[in-house]
Coordinates of C-alpha atoms in Angstrom, one line a residue:
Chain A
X1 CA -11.0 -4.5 -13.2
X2 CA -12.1 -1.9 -10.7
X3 CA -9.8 -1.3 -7.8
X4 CA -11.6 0.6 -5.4
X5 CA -11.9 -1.8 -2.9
X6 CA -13.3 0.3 -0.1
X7 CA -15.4 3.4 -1.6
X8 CA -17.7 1.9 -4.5
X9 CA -17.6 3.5 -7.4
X10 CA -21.2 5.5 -8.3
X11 CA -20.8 5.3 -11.0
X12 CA -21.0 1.5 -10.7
X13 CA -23.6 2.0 -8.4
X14 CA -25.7 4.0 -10.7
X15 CA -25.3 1.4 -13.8
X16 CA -26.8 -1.4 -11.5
X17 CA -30.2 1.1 -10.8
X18 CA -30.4 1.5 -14.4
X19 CA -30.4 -1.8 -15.0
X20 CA -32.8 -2.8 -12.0
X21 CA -35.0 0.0 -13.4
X22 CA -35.2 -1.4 -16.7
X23 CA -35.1 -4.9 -16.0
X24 CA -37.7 -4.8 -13.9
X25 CA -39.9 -3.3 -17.0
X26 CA -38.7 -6.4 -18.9
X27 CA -36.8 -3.8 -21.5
X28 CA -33.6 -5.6 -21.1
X29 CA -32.5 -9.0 -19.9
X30 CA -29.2 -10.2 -18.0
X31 CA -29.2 -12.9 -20.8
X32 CA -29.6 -10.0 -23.5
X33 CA -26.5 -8.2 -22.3
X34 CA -24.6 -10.7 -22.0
X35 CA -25.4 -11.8 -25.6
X36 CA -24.0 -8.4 -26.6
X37 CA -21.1 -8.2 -24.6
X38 CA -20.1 -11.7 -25.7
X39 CA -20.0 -10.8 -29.5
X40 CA -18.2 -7.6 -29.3
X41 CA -15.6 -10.1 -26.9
X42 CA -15.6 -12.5 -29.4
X43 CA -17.0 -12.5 -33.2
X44 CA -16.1 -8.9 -33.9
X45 CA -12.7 -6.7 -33.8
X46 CA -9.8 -5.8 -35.7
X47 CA -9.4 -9.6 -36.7
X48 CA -12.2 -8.7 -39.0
X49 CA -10.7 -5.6 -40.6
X50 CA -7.3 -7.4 -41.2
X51 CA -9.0 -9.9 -43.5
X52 CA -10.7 -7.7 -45.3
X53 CA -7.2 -5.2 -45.6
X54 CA -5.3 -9.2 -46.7
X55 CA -7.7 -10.0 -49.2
X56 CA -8.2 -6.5 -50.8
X57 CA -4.2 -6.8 -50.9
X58 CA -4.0 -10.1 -52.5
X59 CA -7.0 -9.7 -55.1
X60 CA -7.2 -6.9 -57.2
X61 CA -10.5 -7.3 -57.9
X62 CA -11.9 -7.5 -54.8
X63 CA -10.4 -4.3 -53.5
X64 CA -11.7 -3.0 -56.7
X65 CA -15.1 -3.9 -54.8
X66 CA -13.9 -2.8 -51.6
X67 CA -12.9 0.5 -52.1
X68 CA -16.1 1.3 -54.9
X69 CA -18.4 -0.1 -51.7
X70 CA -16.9 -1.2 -48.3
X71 CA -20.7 -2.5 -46.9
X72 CA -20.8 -5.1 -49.6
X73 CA -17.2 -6.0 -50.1
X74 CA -17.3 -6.8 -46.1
X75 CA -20.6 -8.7 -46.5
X76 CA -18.9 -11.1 -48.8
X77 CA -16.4 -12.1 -46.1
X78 CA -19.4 -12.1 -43.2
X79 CA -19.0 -9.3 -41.6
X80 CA -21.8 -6.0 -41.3
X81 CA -24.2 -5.2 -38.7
X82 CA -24.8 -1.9 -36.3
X83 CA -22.9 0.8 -37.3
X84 CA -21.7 -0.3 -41.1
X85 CA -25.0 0.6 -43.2
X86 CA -22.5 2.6 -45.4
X87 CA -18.4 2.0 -44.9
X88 CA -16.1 3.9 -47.4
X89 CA -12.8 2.3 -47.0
X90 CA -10.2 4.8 -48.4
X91 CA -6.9 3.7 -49.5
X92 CA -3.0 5.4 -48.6
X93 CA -1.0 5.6 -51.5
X94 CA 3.3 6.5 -51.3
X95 CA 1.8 10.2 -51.5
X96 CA -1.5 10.0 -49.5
X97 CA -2.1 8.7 -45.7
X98 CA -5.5 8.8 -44.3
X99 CA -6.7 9.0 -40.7
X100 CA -10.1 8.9 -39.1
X101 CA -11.6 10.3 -35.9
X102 CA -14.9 11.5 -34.9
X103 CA -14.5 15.0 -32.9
X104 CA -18.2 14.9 -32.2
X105 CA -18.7 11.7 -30.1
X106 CA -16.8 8.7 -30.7
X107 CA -18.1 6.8 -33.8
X108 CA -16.2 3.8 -34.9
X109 CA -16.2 0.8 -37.9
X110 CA -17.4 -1.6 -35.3
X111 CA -18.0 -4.6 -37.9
X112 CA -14.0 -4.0 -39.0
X113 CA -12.9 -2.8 -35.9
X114 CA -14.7 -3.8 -33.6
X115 CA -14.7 -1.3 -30.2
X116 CA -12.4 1.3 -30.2
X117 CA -9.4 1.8 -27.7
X118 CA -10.2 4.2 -24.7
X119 CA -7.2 7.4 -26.5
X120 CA -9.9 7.3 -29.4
X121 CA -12.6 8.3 -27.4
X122 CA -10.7 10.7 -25.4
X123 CA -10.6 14.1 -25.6
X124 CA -7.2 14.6 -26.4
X125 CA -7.5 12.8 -29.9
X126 CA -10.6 13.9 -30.9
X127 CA -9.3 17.3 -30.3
X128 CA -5.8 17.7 -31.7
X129 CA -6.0 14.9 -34.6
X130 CA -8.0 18.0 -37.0
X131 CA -6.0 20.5 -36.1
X132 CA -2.2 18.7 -35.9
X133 CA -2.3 15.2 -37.8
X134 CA 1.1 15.1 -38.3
X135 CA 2.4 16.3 -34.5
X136 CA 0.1 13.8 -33.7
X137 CA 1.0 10.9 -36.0
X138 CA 4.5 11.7 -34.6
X139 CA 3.6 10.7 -31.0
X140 CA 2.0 7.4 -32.1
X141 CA 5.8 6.6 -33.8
X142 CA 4.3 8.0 -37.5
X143 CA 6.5 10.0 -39.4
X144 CA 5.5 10.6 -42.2
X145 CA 7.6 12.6 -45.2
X146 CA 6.4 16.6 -45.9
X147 CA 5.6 15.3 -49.7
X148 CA 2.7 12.7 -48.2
X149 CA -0.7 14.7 -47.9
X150 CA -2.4 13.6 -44.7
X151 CA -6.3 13.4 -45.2
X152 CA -8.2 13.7 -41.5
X153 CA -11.6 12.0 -41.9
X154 CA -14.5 13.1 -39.4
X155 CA -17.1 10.9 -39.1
X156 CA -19.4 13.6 -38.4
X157 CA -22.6 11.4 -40.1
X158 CA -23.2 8.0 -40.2
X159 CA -20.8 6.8 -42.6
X160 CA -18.3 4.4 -41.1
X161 CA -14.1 4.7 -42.4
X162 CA -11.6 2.6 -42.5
X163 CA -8.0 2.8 -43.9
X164 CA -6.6 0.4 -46.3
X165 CA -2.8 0.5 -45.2
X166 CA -0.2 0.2 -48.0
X167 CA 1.1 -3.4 -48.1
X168 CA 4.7 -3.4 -46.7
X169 CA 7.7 -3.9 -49.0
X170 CA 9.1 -7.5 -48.5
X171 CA 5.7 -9.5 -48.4
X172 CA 5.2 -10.5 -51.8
X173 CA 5.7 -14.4 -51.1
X174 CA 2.9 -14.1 -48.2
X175 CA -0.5 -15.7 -49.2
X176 CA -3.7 -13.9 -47.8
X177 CA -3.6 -15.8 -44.4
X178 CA 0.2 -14.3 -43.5
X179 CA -0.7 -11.0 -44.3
X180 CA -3.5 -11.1 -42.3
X181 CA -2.1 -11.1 -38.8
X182 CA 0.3 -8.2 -39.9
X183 CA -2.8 -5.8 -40.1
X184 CA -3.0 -4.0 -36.7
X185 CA -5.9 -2.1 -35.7
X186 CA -4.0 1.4 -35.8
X187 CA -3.1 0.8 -38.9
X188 CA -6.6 0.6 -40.2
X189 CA -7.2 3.7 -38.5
X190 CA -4.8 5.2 -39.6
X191 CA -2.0 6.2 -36.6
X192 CA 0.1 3.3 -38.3
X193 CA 1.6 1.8 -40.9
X194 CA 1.6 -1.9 -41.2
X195 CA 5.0 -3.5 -40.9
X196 CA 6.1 -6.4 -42.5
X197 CA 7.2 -7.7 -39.3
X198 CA 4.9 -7.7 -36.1
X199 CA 6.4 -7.9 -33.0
Chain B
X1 CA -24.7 22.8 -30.1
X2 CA -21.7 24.5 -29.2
X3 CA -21.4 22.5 -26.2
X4 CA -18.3 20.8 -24.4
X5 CA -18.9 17.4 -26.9
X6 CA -17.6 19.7 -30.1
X7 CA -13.9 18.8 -29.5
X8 CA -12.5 19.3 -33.0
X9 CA -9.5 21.7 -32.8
X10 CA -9.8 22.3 -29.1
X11 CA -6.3 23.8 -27.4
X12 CA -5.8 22.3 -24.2
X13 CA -8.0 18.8 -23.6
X14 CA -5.3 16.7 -23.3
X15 CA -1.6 16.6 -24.2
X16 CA 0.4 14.0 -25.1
X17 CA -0.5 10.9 -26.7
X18 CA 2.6 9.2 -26.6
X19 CA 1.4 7.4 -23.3
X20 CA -2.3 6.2 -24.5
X21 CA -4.7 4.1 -23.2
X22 CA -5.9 1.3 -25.0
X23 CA -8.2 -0.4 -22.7
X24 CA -11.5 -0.5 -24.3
X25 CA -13.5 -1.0 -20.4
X26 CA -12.5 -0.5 -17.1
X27 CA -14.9 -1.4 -15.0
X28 CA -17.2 -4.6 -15.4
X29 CA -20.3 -1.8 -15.4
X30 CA -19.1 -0.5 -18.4
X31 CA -19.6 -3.2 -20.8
X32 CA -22.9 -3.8 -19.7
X33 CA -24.0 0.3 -19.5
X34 CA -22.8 -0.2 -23.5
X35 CA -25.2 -3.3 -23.9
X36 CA -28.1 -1.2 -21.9
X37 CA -27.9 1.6 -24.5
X38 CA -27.8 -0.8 -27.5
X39 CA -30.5 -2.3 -26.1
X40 CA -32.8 0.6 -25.5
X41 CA -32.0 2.0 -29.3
X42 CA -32.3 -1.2 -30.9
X43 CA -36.0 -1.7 -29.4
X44 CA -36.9 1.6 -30.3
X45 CA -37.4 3.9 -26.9
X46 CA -35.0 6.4 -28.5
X47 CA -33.2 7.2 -31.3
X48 CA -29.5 7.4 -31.5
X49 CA -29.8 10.9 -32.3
X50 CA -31.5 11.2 -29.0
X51 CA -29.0 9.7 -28.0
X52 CA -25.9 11.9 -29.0
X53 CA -27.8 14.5 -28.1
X54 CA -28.4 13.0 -24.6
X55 CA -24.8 13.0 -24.2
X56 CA -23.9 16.7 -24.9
X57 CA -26.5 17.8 -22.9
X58 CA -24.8 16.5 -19.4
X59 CA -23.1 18.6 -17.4
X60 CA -20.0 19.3 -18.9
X61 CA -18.1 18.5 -15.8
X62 CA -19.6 15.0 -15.8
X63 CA -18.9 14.9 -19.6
X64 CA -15.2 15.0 -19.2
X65 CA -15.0 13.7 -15.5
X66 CA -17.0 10.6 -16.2
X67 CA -15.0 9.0 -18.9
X68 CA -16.8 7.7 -21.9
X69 CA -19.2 5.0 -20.5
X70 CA -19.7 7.5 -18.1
X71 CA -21.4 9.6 -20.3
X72 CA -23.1 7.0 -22.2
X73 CA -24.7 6.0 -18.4
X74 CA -25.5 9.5 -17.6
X75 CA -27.3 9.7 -21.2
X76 CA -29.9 6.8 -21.4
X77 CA -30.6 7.9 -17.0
X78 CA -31.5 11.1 -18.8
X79 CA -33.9 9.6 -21.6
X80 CA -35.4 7.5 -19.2
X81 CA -35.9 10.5 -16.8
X82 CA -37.7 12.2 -19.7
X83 CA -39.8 9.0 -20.5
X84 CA -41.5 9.4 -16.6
X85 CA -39.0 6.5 -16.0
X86 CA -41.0 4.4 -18.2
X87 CA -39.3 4.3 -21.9
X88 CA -42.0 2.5 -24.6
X89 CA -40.6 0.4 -27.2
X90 CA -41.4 0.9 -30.8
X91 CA -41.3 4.4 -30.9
X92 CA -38.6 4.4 -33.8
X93 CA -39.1 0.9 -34.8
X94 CA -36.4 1.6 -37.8
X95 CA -32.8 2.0 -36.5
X96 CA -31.2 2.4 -40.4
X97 CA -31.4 5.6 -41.5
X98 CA -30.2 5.6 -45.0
X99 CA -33.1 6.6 -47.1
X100 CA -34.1 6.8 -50.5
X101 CA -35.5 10.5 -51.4
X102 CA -37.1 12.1 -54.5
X103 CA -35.3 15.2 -54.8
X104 CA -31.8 14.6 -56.5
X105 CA -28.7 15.8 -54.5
X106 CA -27.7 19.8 -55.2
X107 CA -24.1 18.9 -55.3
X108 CA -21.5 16.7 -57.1
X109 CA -18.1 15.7 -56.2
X110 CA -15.8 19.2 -57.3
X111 CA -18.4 21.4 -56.8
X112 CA -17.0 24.0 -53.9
X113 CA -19.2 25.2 -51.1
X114 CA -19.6 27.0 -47.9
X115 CA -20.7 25.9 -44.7
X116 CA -23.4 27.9 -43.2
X117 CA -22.6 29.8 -39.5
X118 CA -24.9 27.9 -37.4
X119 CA -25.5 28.1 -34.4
X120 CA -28.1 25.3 -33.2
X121 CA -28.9 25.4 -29.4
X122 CA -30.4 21.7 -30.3
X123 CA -28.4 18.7 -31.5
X124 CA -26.4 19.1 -34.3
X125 CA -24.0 17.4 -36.7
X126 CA -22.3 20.3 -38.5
X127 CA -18.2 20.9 -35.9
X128 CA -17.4 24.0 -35.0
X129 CA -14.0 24.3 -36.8
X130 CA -16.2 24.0 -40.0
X131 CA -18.3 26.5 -39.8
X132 CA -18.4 29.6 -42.2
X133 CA -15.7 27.6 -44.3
X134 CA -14.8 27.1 -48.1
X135 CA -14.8 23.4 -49.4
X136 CA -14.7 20.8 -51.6
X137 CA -17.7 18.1 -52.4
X138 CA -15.3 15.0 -52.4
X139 CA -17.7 12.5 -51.8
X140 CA -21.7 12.0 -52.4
X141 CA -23.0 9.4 -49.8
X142 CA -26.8 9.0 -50.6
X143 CA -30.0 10.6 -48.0
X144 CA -30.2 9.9 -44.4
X145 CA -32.1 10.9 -41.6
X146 CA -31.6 14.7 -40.4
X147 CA -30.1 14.3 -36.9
X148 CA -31.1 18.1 -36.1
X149 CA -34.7 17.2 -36.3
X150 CA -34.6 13.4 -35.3
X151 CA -32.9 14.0 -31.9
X152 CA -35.7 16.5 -31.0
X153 CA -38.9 14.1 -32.2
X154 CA -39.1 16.4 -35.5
X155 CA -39.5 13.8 -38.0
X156 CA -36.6 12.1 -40.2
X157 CA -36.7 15.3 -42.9
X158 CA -33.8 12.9 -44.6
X159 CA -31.4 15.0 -46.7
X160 CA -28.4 14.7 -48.9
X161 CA -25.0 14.1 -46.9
X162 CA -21.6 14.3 -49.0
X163 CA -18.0 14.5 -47.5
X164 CA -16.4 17.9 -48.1
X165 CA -12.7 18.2 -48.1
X166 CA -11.2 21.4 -46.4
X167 CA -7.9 22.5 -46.9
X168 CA -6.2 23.0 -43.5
X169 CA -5.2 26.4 -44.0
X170 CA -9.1 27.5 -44.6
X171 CA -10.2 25.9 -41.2
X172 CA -6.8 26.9 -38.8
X173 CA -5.0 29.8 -40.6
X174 CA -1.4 30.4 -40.4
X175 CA -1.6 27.9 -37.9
X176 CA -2.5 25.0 -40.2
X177 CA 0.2 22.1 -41.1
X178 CA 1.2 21.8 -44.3
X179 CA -0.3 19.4 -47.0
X180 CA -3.0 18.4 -44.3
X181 CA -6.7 18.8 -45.4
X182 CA -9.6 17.5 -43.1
X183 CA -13.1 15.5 -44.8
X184 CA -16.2 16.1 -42.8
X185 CA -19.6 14.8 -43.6
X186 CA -21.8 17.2 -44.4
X187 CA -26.0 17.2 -44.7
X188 CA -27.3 19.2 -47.5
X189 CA -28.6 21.9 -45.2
X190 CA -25.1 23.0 -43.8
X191 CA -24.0 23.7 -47.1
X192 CA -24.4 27.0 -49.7
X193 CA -23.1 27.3 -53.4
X194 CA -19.8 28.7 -52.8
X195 CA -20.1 32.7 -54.3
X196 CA -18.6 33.8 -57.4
X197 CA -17.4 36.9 -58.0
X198 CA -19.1 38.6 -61.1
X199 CA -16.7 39.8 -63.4
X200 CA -18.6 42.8 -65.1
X201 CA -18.5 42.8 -69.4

């Protein structure tokens, strides 16, 4: 991943003290970190989030549940843990699109989404997406008509958002597990719309 | 505090994101500096509001220069620096902090509000863009630990949080786009009854 092949990086350097520091106190384990970094690789992300956007679309009464409370509704379908102890799941509609940053650090829906992409973290999101959703929206390919209100949501607290995306015109025949792979992780948070045809 | 962290509405951190980056790591350290911190909060040597507050404390050079795990590593070498380099566990053996409190919440969804000028030097959850600003209560979300006084070891205090919807006019002026609003989450404490204007009989 790294490619400083000559100069090491210090920052690198600095991460292995910490952990020499704290192993040695026995507060963390190789076998403990790994553990962690192996489910964020593999049991959570946006895989999770798409499920939960494919069932809300395909059963009425579940996204009833969903969007009255998001912890529960994803519970149902396995998924909680760190960082989802309250999610509010709010919904675009023809006239509404919703988008979610956090301008004060970087929080994120990890059980939905999983970890977030570096340009979410960075300051030029964090920054602009407040103050210019729609210039913004633009440069991820997002245009969206001057009749649509665009809703920012800061997660300034500990409340965790996600968007439900509209369901695309032209997938009524699709069952639950089609839709499913159509949801992208943008679209949940909310620099996308979900098209009815992936590339 | 109104340090480098506060990015909301900030002119000139970045430009385009057109070209973005999507990689969630970049360095095999990274990962496991992320695993480290999780670690460390979800034993109990600090709080996450330590934490964040770790974080906007670093030098604001390193904050932006260091990239995101970056800070995160610079944060928990701070903690542990503070602990004598020896961090006890257990010392916030609770790492929810939804809580359930006796008094009822002040506000309901539709009632409008003000958000308080404050200027914290400590930790603090309250942007600067929304300070000294007229809103909306859109959204009650239940008590939770008070971030201002958990970061600092000053008790939980839990408090009332609710999302309050601001037009984008109120928070940018004429330089605001149209039909954009911006929802912030809110605790109790940042917020004041929005005044009315007596109209004398």
């Amino acid at each position: 991943m790294s490619d400083h092949d000559h100069a090491p990086d210090p920052l690198a350097i600095r991460a292995e003290a910490l952990e020499k520091l704290l192993t040695d106190q026995g507060l963390v384990t190789a076998e403990a970190i790994e553990g962690v970094i192996r489910h964020y690789a593999e049991d959570v992300g946006p895989m999770n989030g798409a499920r939960v956007v494919a069932r809300a679309w395909t059963d009425p009464a579940y996204r009833e549940r969903l969007l009255e409370n998001g912890r529960e509704a994803i519970a149902e379908l396995g998924f909680g843990g760190a960082q989802g102890e309250r999610l509010v799941v709010v919904e675009n509609e023809p006239q509404v699109h919703n988008v979610v940053v956090c301008t004060l650090c970087s929080c994120y829906p990890w059980p939905v989404l999983g970890l977030p992409p570096s340009w979410y973290k960075d300051p030029a999101y964090r920054s602009r997406v407040v103050r210019e959703p729609r210039a913004v929206l633009r440069e991820f390919g997002l245009e969206l008509p001057d009749e649509t209100e665009v809703r920012v949501w800061d997660s300034s607290a500990e409340i965790r958002y996600m968007v439900l995306p509209q369901r695309p015109v032209g997938t009524e025949s699709l069952s639950e597990a089609d839709l499913a792979p159509l949801v992208s992780r943008d679209a949940m948070i909310g620099v996308a719309q979900v098209e009815a045809n992936r590339e | 505090m109104d340090g480098i962290h506060d990015l909301g509405g900030k002119h000139g951190f970045g430009g385009s994101l057109e070209e973005r980056d999507e990689a969630e790591f970049h360095a095999l350290w990274e990962p496991r500096v992320r695993a480290i911190a999780g670690l460390m909060i979800g034993q109990g040597c600090f709080n996450v509001d330590a934490f964040r507050h770790a974080i906007e404390r670093l030098d604001p050079v390193a904050y932006l220069g260091d990239g995101y795990f970056g800070r995160w590593l610079g944060a928990v070498e701070k903690l542990v620096e503070e602990a004598d380099r020896r961090p006890r566990p257990g010392l916030f053996p609770d790492t929810s902090t939804l809580r359930v409190i006796d008094e009822p919440p002040r506000y309901a969804p539709g009632d409008e509000v003000v958000t308080r000028k404050l200027h914290r030097s400590g930790h603090t959850r309250l942007p600067g863009y929304a300070r000294g600003c007229q809103g909306t209560v859109a959204l009650w979300h239940g008590a939770w630990v008070f971030p201002d006084t958990h970061a600092h070891g000053e008790g939980e205090n839990p408090q009332h949080v609710y999302a309050v919807r601001f037009d984008a006019r109120e928070l940018w002026g004429d330089a605001a786009e149209a039909g954009t609003s911006v929802h912030v989450d809110l605790f109790e404490s940042y917020l004041a009854p929005r005044p009315r204007f007596e109209v004398p009989a």
